[in-house]
XYZ file of N, CA and C in Angstrom:
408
model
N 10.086 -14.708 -13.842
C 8.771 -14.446 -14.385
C 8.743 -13.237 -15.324
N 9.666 -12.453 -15.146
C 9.130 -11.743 -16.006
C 10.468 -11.108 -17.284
N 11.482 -12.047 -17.712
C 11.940 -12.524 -18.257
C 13.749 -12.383 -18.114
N 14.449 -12.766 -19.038
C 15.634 -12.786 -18.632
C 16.621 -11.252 -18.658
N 16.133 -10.183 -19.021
C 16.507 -9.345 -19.409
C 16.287 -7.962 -18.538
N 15.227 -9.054 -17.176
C 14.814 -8.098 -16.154
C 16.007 -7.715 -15.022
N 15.881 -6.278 -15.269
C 16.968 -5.797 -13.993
C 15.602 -5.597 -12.681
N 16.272 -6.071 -11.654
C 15.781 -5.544 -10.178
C 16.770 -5.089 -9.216
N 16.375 -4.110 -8.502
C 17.391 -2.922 -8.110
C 16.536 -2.655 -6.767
N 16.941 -3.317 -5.532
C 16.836 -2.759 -4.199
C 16.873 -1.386 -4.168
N 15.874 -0.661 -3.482
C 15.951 0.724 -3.273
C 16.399 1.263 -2.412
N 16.980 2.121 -2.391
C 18.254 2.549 -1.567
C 18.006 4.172 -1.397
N 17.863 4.743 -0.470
C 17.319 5.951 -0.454
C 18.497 6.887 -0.811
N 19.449 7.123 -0.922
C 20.609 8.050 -1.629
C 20.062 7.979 -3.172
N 19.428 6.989 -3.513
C 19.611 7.097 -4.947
C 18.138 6.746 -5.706
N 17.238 6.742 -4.612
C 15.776 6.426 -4.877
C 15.218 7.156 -5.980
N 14.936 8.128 -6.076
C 14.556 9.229 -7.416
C 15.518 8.748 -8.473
N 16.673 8.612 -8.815
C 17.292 8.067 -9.782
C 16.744 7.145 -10.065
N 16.337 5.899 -9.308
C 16.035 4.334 -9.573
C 14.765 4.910 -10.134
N 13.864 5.269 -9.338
C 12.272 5.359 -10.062
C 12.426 5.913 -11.474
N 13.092 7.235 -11.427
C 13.458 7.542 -13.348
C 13.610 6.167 -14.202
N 14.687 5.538 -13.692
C 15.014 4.249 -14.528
C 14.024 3.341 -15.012
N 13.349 3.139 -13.611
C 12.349 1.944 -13.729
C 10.644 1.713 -14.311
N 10.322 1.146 -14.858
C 9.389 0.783 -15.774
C 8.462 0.690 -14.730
N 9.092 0.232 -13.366
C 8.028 -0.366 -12.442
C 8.358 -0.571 -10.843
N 7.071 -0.025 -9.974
C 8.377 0.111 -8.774
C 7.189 -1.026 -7.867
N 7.774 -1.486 -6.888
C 7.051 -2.458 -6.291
C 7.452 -1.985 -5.050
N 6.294 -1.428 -3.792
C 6.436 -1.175 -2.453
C 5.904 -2.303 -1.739
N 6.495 -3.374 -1.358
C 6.111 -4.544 -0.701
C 5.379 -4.508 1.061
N 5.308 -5.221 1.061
C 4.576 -5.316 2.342
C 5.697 -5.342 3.319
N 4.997 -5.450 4.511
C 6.345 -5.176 5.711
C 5.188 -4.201 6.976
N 5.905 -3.484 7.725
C 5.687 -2.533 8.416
C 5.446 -1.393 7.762
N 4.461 -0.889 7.581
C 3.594 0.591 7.335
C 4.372 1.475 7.228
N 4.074 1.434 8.959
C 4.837 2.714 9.506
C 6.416 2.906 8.881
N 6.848 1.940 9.392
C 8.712 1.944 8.644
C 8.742 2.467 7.045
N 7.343 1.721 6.107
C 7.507 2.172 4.615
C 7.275 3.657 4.786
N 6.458 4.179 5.592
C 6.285 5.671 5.541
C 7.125 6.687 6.143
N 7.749 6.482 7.016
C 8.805 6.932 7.490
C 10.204 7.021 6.588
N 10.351 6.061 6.074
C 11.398 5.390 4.362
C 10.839 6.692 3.671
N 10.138 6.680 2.966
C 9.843 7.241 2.009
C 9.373 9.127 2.360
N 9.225 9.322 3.765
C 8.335 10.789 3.972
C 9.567 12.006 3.709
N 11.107 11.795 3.560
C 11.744 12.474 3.241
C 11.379 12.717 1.790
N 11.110 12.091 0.654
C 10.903 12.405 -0.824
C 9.900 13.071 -0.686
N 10.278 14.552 -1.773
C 9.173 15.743 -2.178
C 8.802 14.387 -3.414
N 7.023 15.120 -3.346
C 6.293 14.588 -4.672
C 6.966 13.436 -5.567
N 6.873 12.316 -4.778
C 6.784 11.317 -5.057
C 6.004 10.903 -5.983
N 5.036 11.016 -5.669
C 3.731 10.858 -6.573
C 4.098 11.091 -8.322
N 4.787 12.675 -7.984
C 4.682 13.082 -9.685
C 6.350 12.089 -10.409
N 6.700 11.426 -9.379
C 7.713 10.750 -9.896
C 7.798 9.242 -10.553
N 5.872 9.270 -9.993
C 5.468 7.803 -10.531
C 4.949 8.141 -11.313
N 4.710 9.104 -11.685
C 3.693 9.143 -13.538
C 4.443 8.636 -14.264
N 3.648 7.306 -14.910
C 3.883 6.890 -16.036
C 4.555 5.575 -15.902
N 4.364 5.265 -14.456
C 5.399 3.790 -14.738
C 4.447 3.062 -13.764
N 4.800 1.805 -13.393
C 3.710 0.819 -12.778
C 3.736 0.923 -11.667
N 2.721 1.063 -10.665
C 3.112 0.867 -9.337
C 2.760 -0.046 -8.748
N 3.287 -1.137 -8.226
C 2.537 -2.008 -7.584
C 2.569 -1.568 -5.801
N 1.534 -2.456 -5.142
C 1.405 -1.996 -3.798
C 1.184 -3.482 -3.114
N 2.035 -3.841 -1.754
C 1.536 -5.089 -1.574
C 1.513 -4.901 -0.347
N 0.455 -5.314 0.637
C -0.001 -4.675 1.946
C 0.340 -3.631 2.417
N 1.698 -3.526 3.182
C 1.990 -2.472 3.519
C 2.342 -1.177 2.527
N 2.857 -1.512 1.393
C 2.788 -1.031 0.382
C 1.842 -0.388 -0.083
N 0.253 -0.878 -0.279
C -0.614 -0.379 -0.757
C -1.157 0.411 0.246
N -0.946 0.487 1.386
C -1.361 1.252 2.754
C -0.968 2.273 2.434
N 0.465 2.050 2.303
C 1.004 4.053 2.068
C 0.431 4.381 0.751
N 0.200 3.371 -0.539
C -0.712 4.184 -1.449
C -1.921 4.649 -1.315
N -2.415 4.225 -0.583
C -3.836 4.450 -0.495
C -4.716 5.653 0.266
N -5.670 5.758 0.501
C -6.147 7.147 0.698
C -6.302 7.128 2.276
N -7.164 6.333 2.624
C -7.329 5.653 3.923
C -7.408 4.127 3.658
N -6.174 3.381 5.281
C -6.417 1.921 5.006
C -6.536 1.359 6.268
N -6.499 0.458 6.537
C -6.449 -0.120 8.073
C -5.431 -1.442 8.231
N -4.599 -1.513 8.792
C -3.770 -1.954 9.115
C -3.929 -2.859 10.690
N -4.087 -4.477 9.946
C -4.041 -5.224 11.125
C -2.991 -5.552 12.049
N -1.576 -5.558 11.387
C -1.170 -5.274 12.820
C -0.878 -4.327 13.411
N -1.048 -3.204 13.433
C -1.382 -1.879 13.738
C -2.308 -1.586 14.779
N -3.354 -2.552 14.018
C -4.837 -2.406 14.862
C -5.051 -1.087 14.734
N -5.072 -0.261 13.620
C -5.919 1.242 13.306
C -5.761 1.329 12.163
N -6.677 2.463 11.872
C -6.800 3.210 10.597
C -6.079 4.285 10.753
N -5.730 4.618 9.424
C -4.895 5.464 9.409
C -4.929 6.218 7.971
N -4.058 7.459 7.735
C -4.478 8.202 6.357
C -3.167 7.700 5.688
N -3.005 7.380 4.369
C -2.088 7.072 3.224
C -1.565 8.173 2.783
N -1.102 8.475 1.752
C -1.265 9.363 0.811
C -1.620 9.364 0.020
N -2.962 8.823 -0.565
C -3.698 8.948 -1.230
C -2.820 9.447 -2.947
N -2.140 8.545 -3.011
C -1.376 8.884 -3.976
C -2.340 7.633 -5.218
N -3.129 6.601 -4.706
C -4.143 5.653 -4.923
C -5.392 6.405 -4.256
N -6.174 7.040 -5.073
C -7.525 7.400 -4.103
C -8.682 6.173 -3.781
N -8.219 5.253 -3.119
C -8.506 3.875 -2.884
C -8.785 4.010 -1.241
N -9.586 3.558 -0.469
C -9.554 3.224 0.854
C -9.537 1.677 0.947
N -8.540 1.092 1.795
C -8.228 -0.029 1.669
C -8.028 -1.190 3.202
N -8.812 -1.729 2.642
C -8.648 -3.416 3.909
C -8.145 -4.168 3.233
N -6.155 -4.282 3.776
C -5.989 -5.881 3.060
C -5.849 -6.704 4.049
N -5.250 -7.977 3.614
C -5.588 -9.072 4.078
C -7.171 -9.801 4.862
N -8.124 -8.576 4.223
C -9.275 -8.916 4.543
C -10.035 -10.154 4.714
N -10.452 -10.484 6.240
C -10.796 -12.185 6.107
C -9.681 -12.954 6.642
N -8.600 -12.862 6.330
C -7.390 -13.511 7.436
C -7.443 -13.963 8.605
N -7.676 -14.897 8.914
C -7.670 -15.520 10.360
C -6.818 -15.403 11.224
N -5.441 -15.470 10.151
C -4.229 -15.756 10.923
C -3.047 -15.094 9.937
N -2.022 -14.536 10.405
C -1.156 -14.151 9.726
C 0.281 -14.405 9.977
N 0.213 -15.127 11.152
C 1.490 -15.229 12.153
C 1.572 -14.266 13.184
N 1.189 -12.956 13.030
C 1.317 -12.355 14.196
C -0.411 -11.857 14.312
N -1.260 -11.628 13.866
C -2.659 -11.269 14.053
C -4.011 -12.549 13.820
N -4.896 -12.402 14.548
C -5.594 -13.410 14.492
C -6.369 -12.773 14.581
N -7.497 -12.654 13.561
C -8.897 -12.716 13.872
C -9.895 -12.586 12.995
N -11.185 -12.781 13.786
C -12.175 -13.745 13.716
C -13.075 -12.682 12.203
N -13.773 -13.693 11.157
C -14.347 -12.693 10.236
C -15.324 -11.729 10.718
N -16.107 -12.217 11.928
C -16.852 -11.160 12.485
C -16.177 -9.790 12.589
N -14.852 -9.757 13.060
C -14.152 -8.691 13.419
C -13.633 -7.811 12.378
N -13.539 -8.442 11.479
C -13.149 -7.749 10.216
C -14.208 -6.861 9.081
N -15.288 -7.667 9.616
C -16.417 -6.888 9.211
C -16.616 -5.391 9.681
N -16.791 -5.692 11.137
C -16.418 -4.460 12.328
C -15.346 -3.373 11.372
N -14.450 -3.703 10.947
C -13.490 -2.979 10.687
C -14.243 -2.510 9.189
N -14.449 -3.110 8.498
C -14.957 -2.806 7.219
C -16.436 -1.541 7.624
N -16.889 -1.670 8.352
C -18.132 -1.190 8.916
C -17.102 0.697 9.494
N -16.257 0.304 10.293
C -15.847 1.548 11.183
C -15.571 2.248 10.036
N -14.514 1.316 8.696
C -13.810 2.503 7.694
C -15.268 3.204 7.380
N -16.121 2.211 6.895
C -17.190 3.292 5.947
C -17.747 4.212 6.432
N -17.663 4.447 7.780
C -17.896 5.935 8.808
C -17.062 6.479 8.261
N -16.148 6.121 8.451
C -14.970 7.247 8.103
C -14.594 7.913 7.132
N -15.048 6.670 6.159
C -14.703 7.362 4.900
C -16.185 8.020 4.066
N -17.313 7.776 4.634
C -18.690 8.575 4.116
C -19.059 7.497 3.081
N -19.317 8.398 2.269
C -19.559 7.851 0.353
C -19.217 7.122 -0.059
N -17.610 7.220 0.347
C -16.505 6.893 -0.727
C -16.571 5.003 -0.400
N -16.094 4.588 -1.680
C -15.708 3.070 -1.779
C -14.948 2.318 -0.444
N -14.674 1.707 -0.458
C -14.350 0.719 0.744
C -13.421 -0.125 0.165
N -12.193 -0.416 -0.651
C -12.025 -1.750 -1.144
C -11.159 -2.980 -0.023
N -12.131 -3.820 -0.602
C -11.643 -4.875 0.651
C -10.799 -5.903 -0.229
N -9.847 -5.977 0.418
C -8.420 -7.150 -0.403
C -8.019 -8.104 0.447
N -8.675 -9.241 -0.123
C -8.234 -10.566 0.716
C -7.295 -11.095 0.444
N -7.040 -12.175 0.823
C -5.463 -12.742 0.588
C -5.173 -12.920 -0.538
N -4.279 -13.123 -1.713
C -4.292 -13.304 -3.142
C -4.854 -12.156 -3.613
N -5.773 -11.237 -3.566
C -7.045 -10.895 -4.515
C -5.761 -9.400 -4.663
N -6.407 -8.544 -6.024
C -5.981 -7.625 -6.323
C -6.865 -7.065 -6.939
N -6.853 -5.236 -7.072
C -7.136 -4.188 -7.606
C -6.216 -3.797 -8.616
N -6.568 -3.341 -9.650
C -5.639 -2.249 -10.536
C -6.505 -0.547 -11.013
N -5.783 -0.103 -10.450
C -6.431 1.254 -10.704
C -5.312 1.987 -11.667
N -6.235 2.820 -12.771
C -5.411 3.813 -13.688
C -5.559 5.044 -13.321
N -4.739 5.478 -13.348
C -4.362 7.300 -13.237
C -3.823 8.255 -14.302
């Protein structure tokens, strides 16, 4: 897809800051949260290492970008690093995921607890497929 000339390069933490220099574009995929944050909490300022190149975020991914998110299989909220000043519900609406089930009533609940939490601030809710792009 995105053409023949595309390099992709597994990230490898010995050499992670090198790769991000290189890359046009870094993609933190979904998976386990916790594990992406734990991966990554050894790198100083990360953040200033993504100026200027694309970041994509895909569930678990966008969790650690984000400011506050909630994490269904987790079952909590939790703080990001707000490296995305985004508060975030994905898979919002999901019935089923293979390992989590539940009901839209419940997810509402959850949409309801973040906005305590988070006051003022936005709420973004990301259902299956759906996406945000935010500039910085």
């Amino acid at each position: 897809y995105f053409g023949h000339d595309t390099i992709v390069e597994l990230a490898r933490p010995q050499e992670l800051i090198d790769q991000i220099k290189r890359a046009d574009v870094v993609y933190l995929h979904g998976g386990r949260t916790r594990s992406l944050v734990d991966t990554l909490k050894p790198f100083d300022e990360l953040e200033r290492h993504f100026e200027g190149k694309i970041v994509i975020g895909s569930s678990a991914g966008t969790n650690y970008l984000s400011k506050v998110y909630y994490s269904p299989k987790q079952q909590e909220m939790n703080e990001g690093t707000g490296i995305v000043p985004l508060n975030t519900i994905v898979h919002y609406g999901a019935t089923s995921d293979g390992d989590v089930s539940m009901p839209l009533s419940r997810w509402k609940e959850i949409a309801k607890e973040m906005q305590q939490r988070v006051g003022e601030e936005e709420v973004t809710l990301l259902p299956e497929g759906e996406f945000v792009v935010f500039e910085k």
